[in-house]
mmCIF file of C-alpha atoms and ligand atoms in Angstrom:
data_model
loop_
_atom_site.group_PDB
_atom_site.id
_atom_site.type_symbol
_atom_site.label_atom_id
_atom_site.label_comp_id
_atom_site.label_asym_id
_atom_site.label_seq_id
_atom_site.Cartn_x
_atom_site.Cartn_y
_atom_site.Cartn_z
ATOM 1 C CA MET F 1 130.264 109.968 94.701
ATOM 2 C CA THR F 2 128.123 106.877 95.126
ATOM 3 C CA ASP F 3 129.950 103.712 94.097
ATOM 4 C CA PHE F 4 127.326 101.930 92.013
ATOM 5 C CA ALA F 5 129.557 98.903 91.421
ATOM 6 C CA ARG F 6 129.590 98.458 95.188
ATOM 7 C CA THR F 7 125.832 98.892 95.585
ATOM 8 C CA ARG F 8 125.181 96.414 92.784
ATOM 9 C CA ALA F 9 127.165 93.775 94.672
ATOM 10 C CA LEU F 10 124.783 94.214 97.617
ATOM 11 C CA PHE F 11 121.921 92.617 95.639
ATOM 12 C CA HIS F 12 121.176 89.088 94.595
ATOM 13 C CA LEU F 13 120.678 89.366 90.821
ATOM 14 C CA PRO F 14 119.955 85.991 89.217
ATOM 15 C CA ASP F 15 122.177 84.897 86.304
ATOM 16 C CA GLY F 16 120.697 85.478 82.874
ATOM 17 C CA VAL F 17 118.380 88.234 84.062
ATOM 18 C CA ILE F 18 118.421 91.996 83.529
ATOM 19 C CA TYR F 19 116.067 93.243 86.171
ATOM 20 C CA LEU F 20 114.057 96.249 85.055
ATOM 21 C CA ASP F 21 111.098 95.852 87.390
ATOM 22 C CA GLY F 22 112.419 97.395 90.591
ATOM 23 C CA ASN F 23 109.599 99.912 90.219
ATOM 24 C CA SER F 24 107.255 97.031 91.106
ATOM 25 C CA LEU F 25 109.364 94.838 93.365
ATOM 26 C CA GLY F 26 112.974 95.590 94.188
ATOM 27 C CA PRO F 27 115.471 92.695 94.124
ATOM 28 C CA LEU F 28 116.674 90.861 97.203
ATOM 29 C CA PRO F 29 119.399 92.676 99.146
ATOM 30 C CA VAL F 30 121.917 89.945 100.010
ATOM 31 C CA ALA F 31 122.026 91.059 103.644
ATOM 32 C CA ALA F 32 118.258 90.674 104.032
ATOM 33 C CA LYS F 33 118.519 86.894 103.748
ATOM 34 C CA ALA F 34 120.874 86.535 106.714
ATOM 35 C CA ARG F 35 119.117 89.255 108.644
ATOM 36 C CA VAL F 36 115.712 87.573 108.384
ATOM 37 C CA ALA F 37 117.211 84.166 109.158
ATOM 38 C CA ARG F 38 118.921 85.611 112.227
ATOM 39 C CA MET F 39 115.776 87.367 113.350
ATOM 40 C CA ILE F 40 113.779 84.176 113.044
ATOM 41 C CA ALA F 41 116.345 82.002 114.837
ATOM 42 C CA ASP F 42 117.665 84.335 117.525
ATOM 43 C CA GLU F 43 114.734 86.605 118.150
ATOM 44 C CA TRP F 44 111.519 84.739 117.395
ATOM 45 C CA GLY F 45 113.176 81.382 118.110
ATOM 46 C CA ASP F 46 115.014 82.116 121.335
ATOM 47 C CA LEU F 47 113.521 85.287 122.722
ATOM 48 C CA LEU F 48 109.934 84.336 121.965
ATOM 49 C CA ILE F 49 107.540 86.943 123.398
ATOM 50 C CA ARG F 50 110.481 88.683 125.078
ATOM 51 C CA GLY F 51 111.465 89.947 121.619
ATOM 52 C CA TRP F 52 108.886 92.754 121.867
ATOM 53 C CA ASN F 53 110.988 94.359 124.594
ATOM 54 C CA ASP F 54 114.423 92.771 124.363
ATOM 55 C CA ALA F 55 114.850 92.928 120.571
ATOM 56 C CA GLY F 56 113.102 96.281 120.153
ATOM 57 C CA TRP F 57 110.236 94.893 118.079
ATOM 58 C CA MET F 58 107.719 97.330 119.537
ATOM 59 C CA GLU F 59 109.760 100.388 118.576
ATOM 60 C CA ALA F 60 110.692 99.019 115.133
ATOM 61 C CA PRO F 61 107.927 100.876 113.213
ATOM 62 C CA ARG F 62 109.174 104.220 114.541
ATOM 63 C CA ARG F 63 112.872 103.390 114.373
ATOM 64 C CA ILE F 64 112.580 102.258 110.753
ATOM 65 C CA GLY F 65 110.247 105.184 110.088
ATOM 66 C CA ASP F 66 113.158 107.456 110.984
ATOM 67 C CA ARG F 67 115.320 105.693 108.418
ATOM 68 C CA ILE F 68 112.645 106.318 105.770
ATOM 69 C CA ALA F 69 112.341 109.931 106.968
ATOM 70 C CA GLY F 70 115.972 110.451 105.972
ATOM 71 C CA LEU F 71 115.160 109.331 102.424
ATOM 72 C CA ILE F 72 112.094 111.532 101.914
ATOM 73 C CA GLY F 73 113.181 114.728 103.627
ATOM 74 C CA ALA F 74 110.921 114.244 106.623
ATOM 75 C CA GLU F 75 111.621 115.528 110.107
ATOM 76 C CA PRO F 76 112.880 112.866 112.535
ATOM 77 C CA GLY F 77 109.939 111.324 114.365
ATOM 78 C CA ALA F 78 107.411 112.202 111.643
ATOM 79 C CA VAL F 79 107.210 108.802 109.893
ATOM 80 C CA VAL F 80 105.912 105.465 111.085
ATOM 81 C CA MET F 81 105.726 102.072 109.372
ATOM 82 C CA GLY F 82 102.878 99.616 109.136
ATOM 83 C CA ASP F 83 100.152 98.007 107.047
ATOM 84 C CA THR F 84 99.939 98.298 103.278
ATOM 85 C CA LEU F 85 100.004 101.459 101.228
ATOM 86 C CA SER F 86 96.280 101.290 100.465
ATOM 87 C CA ILE F 87 95.575 101.347 104.212
ATOM 88 C CA LYS F 88 97.911 104.304 104.665
ATOM 89 C CA VAL F 89 96.109 106.163 101.861
ATOM 90 C CA PHE F 90 92.862 105.639 103.728
ATOM 91 C CA GLN F 91 94.350 106.825 107.014
ATOM 92 C CA ALA F 92 95.996 109.901 105.560
ATOM 93 C CA LEU F 93 92.935 110.907 103.574
ATOM 94 C CA ALA F 94 90.558 110.379 106.494
ATOM 95 C CA SER F 95 92.696 112.540 108.790
ATOM 96 C CA ALA F 96 93.164 115.156 106.079
ATOM 97 C CA LEU F 97 89.412 115.458 105.505
ATOM 98 C CA GLU F 98 88.833 115.914 109.225
ATOM 99 C CA LEU F 99 91.389 118.732 109.259
ATOM 100 C CA ASN F 100 89.344 120.540 106.619
ATOM 101 C CA PRO F 101 85.807 119.891 107.822
ATOM 102 C CA ARG F 102 83.910 122.554 105.891
ATOM 103 C CA ARG F 103 85.005 121.425 102.436
ATOM 104 C CA ARG F 104 83.835 118.419 100.476
ATOM 105 C CA ILE F 105 86.037 117.927 97.398
ATOM 106 C CA ILE F 106 88.963 115.528 97.135
ATOM 107 C CA LEU F 107 90.982 116.486 94.066
ATOM 108 C CA SER F 108 93.019 113.803 92.327
ATOM 109 C CA ASP F 109 94.089 112.947 88.795
ATOM 110 C CA SER F 110 93.642 110.220 86.236
ATOM 111 C CA GLY F 111 97.314 109.284 86.616
ATOM 112 C CA ASN F 112 96.795 108.254 90.205
ATOM 113 C CA PHE F 113 97.056 104.609 91.126
ATOM 114 C CA PRO F 114 93.549 103.115 91.105
ATOM 115 C CA SER F 115 93.822 101.767 94.658
ATOM 116 C CA ASP F 116 94.189 105.340 95.961
ATOM 117 C CA LEU F 117 91.019 106.348 94.137
ATOM 118 C CA TYR F 118 89.189 103.216 95.302
ATOM 119 C CA MET F 119 90.138 103.911 98.919
ATOM 120 C CA ALA F 120 88.839 107.463 98.527
ATOM 121 C CA GLU F 121 85.549 106.153 97.125
ATOM 122 C CA GLY F 122 85.151 103.745 100.030
ATOM 123 C CA LEU F 123 85.930 106.432 102.585
ATOM 124 C CA ILE F 124 83.451 108.845 100.987
ATOM 125 C CA ARG F 125 80.730 106.188 101.146
ATOM 126 C CA LEU F 126 81.543 105.412 104.762
ATOM 127 C CA LEU F 127 81.587 109.074 105.838
ATOM 128 C CA ASP F 128 78.313 109.732 104.011
ATOM 129 C CA ARG F 129 78.768 113.487 104.346
ATOM 130 C CA GLY F 130 78.568 114.478 100.713
ATOM 131 C CA HIS F 131 82.266 114.343 99.856
ATOM 132 C CA GLN F 132 83.142 114.037 96.194
ATOM 133 C CA LEU F 133 86.163 112.711 94.379
ATOM 134 C CA LYS F 134 87.083 114.997 91.494
ATOM 135 C CA ILE F 135 89.458 113.413 88.989
ATOM 136 C CA VAL F 136 91.117 115.625 86.390
ATOM 137 C CA ASP F 137 93.917 115.089 83.872
ATOM 138 C CA PRO F 138 97.369 115.350 85.445
ATOM 139 C CA GLU F 139 98.076 118.511 83.440
ATOM 140 C CA ALA F 140 94.860 120.104 84.733
ATOM 141 C CA VAL F 141 95.506 119.619 88.457
ATOM 142 C CA GLU F 142 96.999 123.017 89.176
ATOM 143 C CA ALA F 143 94.155 124.890 87.487
ATOM 144 C CA ALA F 144 91.584 122.793 89.379
ATOM 145 C CA ILE F 145 92.904 123.810 92.798
ATOM 146 C CA ASP F 146 90.548 126.343 94.329
ATOM 147 C CA GLU F 147 88.885 127.124 97.629
ATOM 148 C CA SER F 148 86.383 124.279 97.269
ATOM 149 C CA ILE F 149 89.124 121.662 97.588
ATOM 150 C CA ALA F 150 89.403 119.929 100.948
ATOM 151 C CA VAL F 151 92.267 117.608 100.044
ATOM 152 C CA LEU F 152 94.663 117.374 97.125
ATOM 153 C CA MET F 153 95.549 113.686 96.848
ATOM 154 C CA LEU F 154 98.181 112.825 94.253
ATOM 155 C CA THR F 155 100.825 110.269 93.434
ATOM 156 C CA GLU F 156 104.006 112.138 92.597
ATOM 157 C CA VAL F 157 105.186 109.737 89.868
ATOM 158 C CA ASP F 158 102.585 108.252 87.527
ATOM 159 C CA TYR F 159 102.811 104.450 87.762
ATOM 160 C CA ARG F 160 102.147 104.025 84.049
ATOM 161 C CA THR F 161 104.123 106.754 82.317
ATOM 162 C CA GLY F 162 106.570 107.858 84.995
ATOM 163 C CA ARG F 163 105.379 111.466 84.645
ATOM 164 C CA LEU F 164 106.533 113.486 87.660
ATOM 165 C CA HIS F 165 104.336 116.099 89.320
ATOM 166 C CA ASP F 166 105.876 119.293 90.648
ATOM 167 C CA MET F 167 105.268 118.422 94.273
ATOM 168 C CA ARG F 168 106.502 121.684 95.659
ATOM 169 C CA ALA F 169 104.420 123.899 93.357
ATOM 170 C CA LEU F 170 101.232 121.866 93.738
ATOM 171 C CA THR F 171 101.587 121.614 97.513
ATOM 172 C CA ARG F 172 102.033 125.364 97.706
ATOM 173 C CA ALA F 173 99.030 125.975 95.446
ATOM 174 C CA ALA F 174 96.958 123.650 97.631
ATOM 175 C CA ALA F 175 98.086 125.365 100.833
ATOM 176 C CA ASP F 176 97.383 128.803 99.361
ATOM 177 C CA ALA F 177 93.833 127.647 98.581
ATOM 178 C CA GLY F 178 93.403 126.250 102.083
ATOM 179 C CA ALA F 179 93.559 122.599 100.986
ATOM 180 C CA ILE F 180 95.422 119.781 102.713
ATOM 181 C CA SER F 181 97.880 117.773 100.595
ATOM 182 C CA VAL F 182 98.344 114.008 100.626
ATOM 183 C CA TRP F 183 101.222 112.696 98.517
ATOM 184 C CA ASP F 184 101.691 109.069 97.514
ATOM 185 C CA LEU F 185 105.431 108.482 97.154
ATOM 186 C CA ALA F 186 105.250 104.838 96.030
ATOM 187 C CA HIS F 187 107.299 105.541 92.901
ATOM 188 C CA SER F 188 109.386 108.320 94.436
ATOM 189 C CA ALA F 189 110.937 106.972 97.638
ATOM 190 C CA GLY F 190 114.343 105.593 96.690
ATOM 191 C CA ALA F 191 113.861 106.691 93.085
ATOM 192 C CA LEU F 192 114.592 110.414 93.328
ATOM 193 C CA PRO F 193 115.253 113.121 95.894
ATOM 194 C CA VAL F 194 112.104 113.923 97.853
ATOM 195 C CA ASP F 195 111.757 116.612 100.497
ATOM 196 C CA VAL F 196 108.332 116.478 102.070
ATOM 197 C CA ALA F 197 109.203 119.008 104.763
ATOM 198 C CA GLU F 198 110.596 121.536 102.345
ATOM 199 C CA ALA F 199 107.646 121.045 99.989
ATOM 200 C CA GLY F 200 105.289 121.673 102.905
ATOM 201 C CA ALA F 201 103.351 118.426 102.387
ATOM 202 C CA ASP F 202 100.729 117.733 105.034
ATOM 203 C CA PHE F 203 100.691 113.945 104.672
ATOM 204 C CA ALA F 204 102.770 111.518 102.628
ATOM 205 C CA ILE F 205 102.544 107.783 102.270
ATOM 206 C CA GLY F 206 104.456 105.196 100.331
ATOM 207 C CA CYS F 207 105.429 101.586 100.002
ATOM 208 C CA THR F 208 108.838 100.046 100.566
ATOM 209 C CA TYR F 209 108.804 97.073 98.199
ATOM 210 C CA LYS F 210 109.690 99.050 95.057
ATOM 211 C CA TYR F 211 112.819 101.235 94.962
ATOM 212 C CA LEU F 212 113.506 100.629 98.659
ATOM 213 C CA ASN F 213 113.812 96.864 98.070
ATOM 214 C CA GLY F 214 112.041 95.812 101.273
ATOM 215 C CA GLY F 215 110.559 92.623 99.800
ATOM 216 C CA PRO F 216 107.125 91.495 98.614
ATOM 217 C CA GLY F 217 104.418 92.977 100.830
ATOM 218 C CA ALA F 218 106.935 95.041 102.833
ATOM 219 C CA PRO F 219 105.199 97.481 105.192
ATOM 220 C CA ALA F 220 104.189 100.949 104.037
ATOM 221 C CA PHE F 221 105.022 104.276 105.663
ATOM 222 C CA ILE F 222 103.044 107.333 106.610
ATOM 223 C CA TYR F 223 104.342 110.858 107.191
ATOM 224 C CA VAL F 224 102.341 113.420 109.116
ATOM 225 C CA ALA F 225 103.713 116.966 109.105
ATOM 226 C CA PRO F 226 104.680 117.849 112.685
ATOM 227 C CA ARG F 227 102.230 120.785 112.653
ATOM 228 C CA HIS F 228 99.377 118.251 112.372
ATOM 229 C CA ALA F 229 100.842 115.426 114.410
ATOM 230 C CA GLU F 230 98.992 116.227 117.616
ATOM 231 C CA THR F 231 95.713 117.193 115.960
ATOM 232 C CA ALA F 232 95.302 114.664 113.130
ATOM 233 C CA ARG F 233 92.757 112.113 114.272
ATOM 234 C CA PRO F 234 93.303 108.524 113.202
ATOM 235 C CA ALA F 235 90.298 106.885 111.563
ATOM 236 C CA LEU F 236 91.794 103.422 112.071
ATOM 237 C CA SER F 237 92.064 103.716 115.823
ATOM 238 C CA GLY F 238 93.816 100.473 116.645
ATOM 239 C CA TRP F 239 95.320 99.693 120.001
ATOM 240 C CA LEU F 240 98.940 100.286 118.992
ATOM 241 C CA GLY F 241 98.075 103.855 118.010
ATOM 242 C CA HIS F 242 96.651 104.366 121.504
ATOM 243 C CA ALA F 243 98.527 106.600 123.936
ATOM 244 C CA ALA F 244 98.952 103.662 126.316
ATOM 245 C CA PRO F 245 98.246 100.353 124.564
ATOM 246 C CA PHE F 246 99.093 98.274 127.608
ATOM 247 C CA ALA F 247 96.796 100.245 129.880
ATOM 248 C CA PHE F 248 93.978 98.482 128.001
ATOM 249 C CA ASP F 249 91.618 101.406 128.534
ATOM 250 C CA LEU F 250 88.157 100.876 127.135
ATOM 251 C CA ALA F 251 88.194 104.312 125.493
ATOM 252 C CA TYR F 252 90.529 105.303 122.672
ATOM 253 C CA SER F 253 93.015 108.083 123.205
ATOM 254 C CA PRO F 254 95.485 108.795 120.359
ATOM 255 C CA GLY F 255 99.190 108.259 120.886
ATOM 256 C CA ARG F 256 101.835 110.963 120.645
ATOM 257 C CA GLY F 257 102.517 112.391 117.214
ATOM 258 C CA VAL F 258 102.759 109.994 114.312
ATOM 259 C CA GLU F 259 102.577 107.031 116.727
ATOM 260 C CA ARG F 260 98.805 107.425 116.466
ATOM 261 C CA MET F 261 98.954 106.220 112.859
ATOM 262 C CA ARG F 262 99.985 102.784 114.044
ATOM 263 C CA VAL F 263 97.114 100.326 113.965
ATOM 264 C CA GLY F 264 97.904 96.795 115.132
ATOM 265 C CA THR F 265 100.760 94.356 115.639
ATOM 266 C CA PRO F 266 103.657 95.236 113.297
ATOM 267 C CA PRO F 267 105.012 92.661 110.807
ATOM 268 C CA ILE F 268 108.351 92.059 112.503
ATOM 269 C CA ILE F 269 109.809 89.584 110.011
ATOM 270 C CA ALA F 270 109.017 91.919 107.128
ATOM 271 C CA LEU F 271 110.460 94.867 109.049
ATOM 272 C CA ALA F 272 113.704 92.926 109.565
ATOM 273 C CA ALA F 273 114.031 92.453 105.791
ATOM 274 C CA LEU F 274 113.289 96.132 105.212
ATOM 275 C CA ASP F 275 115.779 97.209 107.867
ATOM 276 C CA ALA F 276 118.523 95.254 106.081
ATOM 277 C CA ALA F 277 117.435 96.702 102.716
ATOM 278 C CA LEU F 278 117.743 100.222 104.103
ATOM 279 C CA ASP F 279 121.387 99.600 105.046
ATOM 280 C CA VAL F 280 122.169 99.800 101.310
ATOM 281 C CA TRP F 281 121.249 103.503 101.385
ATOM 282 C CA GLU F 282 123.830 104.357 104.031
ATOM 283 C CA SER F 283 126.492 104.940 101.364
ATOM 284 C CA VAL F 284 124.226 106.342 98.668
ATOM 285 C CA ASP F 285 123.725 109.952 97.666
ATOM 286 C CA MET F 286 120.239 110.399 96.217
ATOM 287 C CA ALA F 287 121.484 113.178 93.925
ATOM 288 C CA ASP F 288 123.862 110.631 92.316
ATOM 289 C CA VAL F 289 120.985 108.168 91.956
ATOM 290 C CA ARG F 290 118.900 110.810 90.235
ATOM 291 C CA ARG F 291 121.679 111.875 87.869
ATOM 292 C CA GLN F 292 122.474 108.291 86.935
ATOM 293 C CA SER F 293 118.808 107.336 86.542
ATOM 294 C CA ILE F 294 118.206 110.219 84.132
ATOM 295 C CA ALA F 295 121.344 109.382 82.129
ATOM 296 C CA LEU F 296 120.446 105.679 81.878
ATOM 297 C CA ILE F 297 116.856 106.377 80.846
ATOM 298 C CA ASP F 298 117.987 108.963 78.288
ATOM 299 C CA LEU F 299 120.229 106.251 76.837
ATOM 300 C CA PHE F 300 117.371 103.719 76.977
ATOM 301 C CA ILE F 301 115.068 106.062 75.036
ATOM 302 C CA ARG F 302 117.736 106.943 72.468
ATOM 303 C CA GLU F 303 118.581 103.297 71.806
ATOM 304 C CA VAL F 304 114.956 102.126 71.621
ATOM 305 C CA GLU F 305 114.019 104.911 69.224
ATOM 306 C CA ALA F 306 117.050 104.146 67.052
ATOM 307 C CA GLN F 307 116.600 100.367 67.035
ATOM 308 C CA CYS F 308 112.828 99.791 67.226
ATOM 309 C CA PRO F 309 110.879 102.836 66.098
ATOM 310 C CA VAL F 310 107.536 101.015 66.249
ATOM 311 C CA LEU F 311 107.582 101.437 70.033
ATOM 312 C CA THR F 312 106.051 104.763 71.078
ATOM 313 C CA LEU F 313 107.512 106.601 74.036
ATOM 314 C CA ALA F 314 104.854 107.130 76.721
ATOM 315 C CA SER F 315 107.144 108.750 79.301
ATOM 316 C CA PRO F 316 108.224 112.373 79.333
ATOM 317 C CA ARG F 317 111.300 112.812 77.183
ATOM 318 C CA GLU F 318 112.771 115.363 79.548
ATOM 319 C CA GLY F 319 114.546 113.667 82.454
ATOM 320 C CA ALA F 320 113.495 116.257 85.025
ATOM 321 C CA ARG F 321 109.841 115.510 84.273
ATOM 322 C CA ARG F 322 109.865 111.780 84.948
ATOM 323 C CA GLY F 323 110.589 109.351 87.747
ATOM 324 C CA SER F 324 112.927 106.385 87.445
ATOM 325 C CA GLN F 325 111.034 104.313 84.891
ATOM 326 C CA VAL F 326 110.456 104.433 81.176
ATOM 327 C CA THR F 327 107.358 103.264 79.367
ATOM 328 C CA PHE F 328 106.661 102.480 75.721
ATOM 329 C CA ARG F 329 103.403 101.686 73.982
ATOM 330 C CA HIS F 330 102.667 98.985 71.446
ATOM 331 C CA PRO F 331 99.338 97.269 70.693
ATOM 332 C CA GLU F 332 101.038 93.908 71.371
ATOM 333 C CA GLY F 333 102.629 95.183 74.599
ATOM 334 C CA TYR F 334 101.533 92.240 76.707
ATOM 335 C CA ALA F 335 102.963 89.607 74.348
ATOM 336 C CA ILE F 336 106.144 91.635 73.876
ATOM 337 C CA MET F 337 106.723 91.747 77.626
ATOM 338 C CA GLN F 338 106.137 87.986 77.984
ATOM 339 C CA ALA F 339 108.652 87.338 75.203
ATOM 340 C CA LEU F 340 111.163 89.656 76.886
ATOM 341 C CA ILE F 341 110.708 87.953 80.244
ATOM 342 C CA ALA F 342 111.274 84.580 78.568
ATOM 343 C CA ARG F 343 114.619 85.987 77.408
ATOM 344 C CA GLY F 344 115.575 87.323 80.833
ATOM 345 C CA ILE F 345 114.614 90.971 80.343
ATOM 346 C CA ILE F 346 112.197 91.521 83.202
ATOM 347 C CA GLY F 347 109.912 94.528 83.061
ATOM 348 C CA ASP F 348 106.140 94.554 83.256
ATOM 349 C CA PHE F 349 102.966 95.419 81.388
ATOM 350 C CA ARG F 350 100.198 97.859 82.281
ATOM 351 C CA ALA F 351 96.911 97.746 80.416
ATOM 352 C CA PRO F 352 96.030 98.553 77.764
ATOM 353 C CA ASP F 353 99.318 98.719 75.869
ATOM 354 C CA SER F 354 102.237 99.878 78.031
ATOM 355 C CA ILE F 355 105.507 98.090 78.663
ATOM 356 C CA ARG F 356 107.345 99.522 81.656
ATOM 357 C CA PHE F 357 110.984 99.346 82.597
ATOM 358 C CA GLY F 358 112.219 100.504 85.969
ATOM 359 C CA VAL F 359 115.804 101.716 85.978
ATOM 360 C CA ALA F 360 117.371 101.597 89.427
ATOM 361 C CA PRO F 361 121.024 102.714 89.340
ATOM 362 C CA LEU F 362 121.784 100.853 92.572
ATOM 363 C CA TYR F 363 121.968 97.668 90.504
ATOM 364 C CA ILE F 364 121.374 98.622 86.835
ATOM 365 C CA GLY F 365 124.161 100.049 84.690
ATOM 366 C CA GLU F 366 124.826 101.164 81.134
ATOM 367 C CA LYS F 367 125.660 97.679 79.867
ATOM 368 C CA ASP F 368 122.354 96.350 81.205
ATOM 369 C CA VAL F 369 120.478 99.060 79.344
ATOM 370 C CA ARG F 370 122.350 98.419 76.089
ATOM 371 C CA ASP F 371 121.912 94.642 76.367
ATOM 372 C CA ALA F 372 118.233 94.961 77.255
ATOM 373 C CA VAL F 373 117.499 97.242 74.310
ATOM 374 C CA GLY F 374 119.296 94.785 72.003
ATOM 375 C CA VAL F 375 116.881 92.046 73.077
ATOM 376 C CA ILE F 376 113.861 94.391 72.922
ATOM 377 C CA ALA F 377 114.772 95.345 69.347
ATOM 378 C CA ASP F 378 115.214 91.705 68.375
ATOM 379 C CA VAL F 379 111.871 90.662 69.890
ATOM 380 C CA VAL F 380 109.942 93.603 68.456
ATOM 381 C CA ASN F 381 111.532 93.828 65.009
ATOM 382 C CA HIS F 382 111.431 90.067 64.331
ATOM 383 C CA ARG F 383 108.029 89.544 65.932
ATOM 384 C CA GLY F 384 109.518 87.174 68.498
ATOM 385 C CA PHE F 385 106.436 87.898 70.608
ATOM 386 C CA ASP F 386 104.026 86.448 68.058
ATOM 387 C CA ARG F 387 103.305 83.181 69.858
ATOM 388 C CA PRO F 388 100.083 82.043 71.537
ATOM 389 C CA GLU F 389 101.782 81.369 74.885
ATOM 390 C CA TYR F 390 102.864 85.010 75.101
ATOM 391 C CA ARG F 391 99.248 86.168 74.744
ATOM 392 C CA LYS F 392 97.948 84.084 77.658
ATOM 393 C CA LYS F 393 97.155 86.555 80.450
ATOM 394 C CA ALA F 394 98.576 85.732 83.868
ATOM 395 C CA LEU F 395 97.061 86.861 87.173
ATOM 396 C CA VAL F 396 99.781 89.484 87.637
ATOM 397 C CA THR F 397 100.906 91.409 84.560
HETATM 398 C C1 LIG X 401 101.080 104.614 93.620
HETATM 399 C C2 LIG X 401 100.546 103.425 94.336
HETATM 400 N N1 LIG X 401 99.647 103.583 95.304
HETATM 401 C C3 LIG X 401 99.117 102.522 95.969
HETATM 402 C C4 LIG X 401 99.512 101.232 95.674
HETATM 403 C C5 LIG X 401 98.903 100.092 96.422
HETATM 404 O O1 LIG X 401 99.804 99.590 97.347
HETATM 405 P P1 LIG X 401 99.497 98.341 98.284
HETATM 406 O O2 LIG X 401 99.200 97.193 97.394
HETATM 407 O O3 LIG X 401 100.757 98.139 99.053
HETATM 408 O O4 LIG X 401 98.351 98.685 99.156
HETATM 409 C C6 LIG X 401 100.468 101.023 94.677
HETATM 410 C C7 LIG X 401 100.916 99.667 94.340
HETATM 411 O O5 LIG X 401 101.710 99.420 93.495
HETATM 412 C C8 LIG X 401 100.992 102.140 93.990
HETATM 413 O O6 LIG X 401 101.890 101.996 93.000
#
C-alpha cells in the first residue's frame, strides 16, 4: 500500500494553502530544490562543458524517458523527453500523417486542449495537401471513426471537465479502421494508470509539470510505439535527432528509434528538477493513487452538493469515467475562484464558467477536501466573491 502521509512529506506545501491545482502545476518536490542547486553548482559550475559526457546530460532525455515509460505503460526505450507538449503534438501528428499517406482526415473532439487543435491547423496549412481537422463531440468520437480517418488525435482526460476517454476501445476502433492514434496524456500521466503498450497506441505525448510535478515549463515526453520507431519520420529534424549529431553531416539521417524525436539541446536544469520529482514515484502504486483519487473526489462532490447546491457538477459523477480533477460551473466562476485563492484554496478557472480542482493523493488528503469544501461553501453561499477585485481578469486564469 502506498503511504500517502510519507509522499505528502516529500512536497513543499506552503502554510495556509490547500493546493488543488496540481492538474495545472504540481507543487515543488522538496528534493528538487537541492537537486537543482547541486546540478548547478557541481555540474554546470564545475564540470562546465564536460557535463555533457561526464554528468550524463546528453543521455538524460532518454534516461528520464525510461522513467516516464514506467508510469505510462510504455516499453523501455520508447519514450524521450524534450521541448514543450505543443511541439510534441506537432511531431507526433506529423509522423502519424506520414504513416497514413493516402488519408486526409484528422479526427479530434471538442474536449481536446485548444493548443493540440491549433498545432494541427498549423501543420495542415504547412503540408498543404488537403488534410482536414474534423472535430466532433467527445461522445461522438467512436461513431466518427471510419476508413477515411488518417489519425485519431485525442486527449485522454478533458482539461475542463475531467471526462475520461476509453483509450483502449478508441485505439482499437482506430486501428481496426486503419487509422493511427495519437494520445495526449497531459492530464493522465501521474493521475491514473495508463498503459499505452497494452492499449496499442501508436503515439503518445504529455507534459510533466502537472501530476508529475516536474516544475513550471518542465519538458514534455513523446512515446512512439516500437513498431513505428524505425519508420516514423520526424518533421522537426533537429541535429540531436540525427543518427550521428557529432558527425555534422550536411544531410539529415534519423537517429535510432525514439531518439529521432529529439530536436535540439535538452533543458538540463529542468530535467534535473524533473528527475528529482520522479523519485517520488518510486514508492507509489498507481492503482492506490487511482483508488484514493476517486474516493477523495467522490467525497468532494458529495460535500459540495450538500453544502452549496448552486454549484453545478461539470465532471462525470462516476469515478471510473473521470480523471483526477473535479469541475463545477457557476456564472460567477472566475470571481469565486479569486475569492477562494485569497483564502488559500488554490484551484483555477476555465472560461466561460468552470472552477476546477485537481485532487492529487500524493499530497492531498481527506481533511484537505473537507476543509476546502467548507471554504467553498462559505464563499459561495455568503457571496464572498462579490467584490470588484475578484472580477479583475489576470493574464493566467
Ligand atoms: C491537454 C494539453 N495539451 C497541450 C497542452 C499545451 O502544453 P504546452 O504549453 O506545454 O505546450 C496543455 C497545457 O496545459 C494541455 O493541458
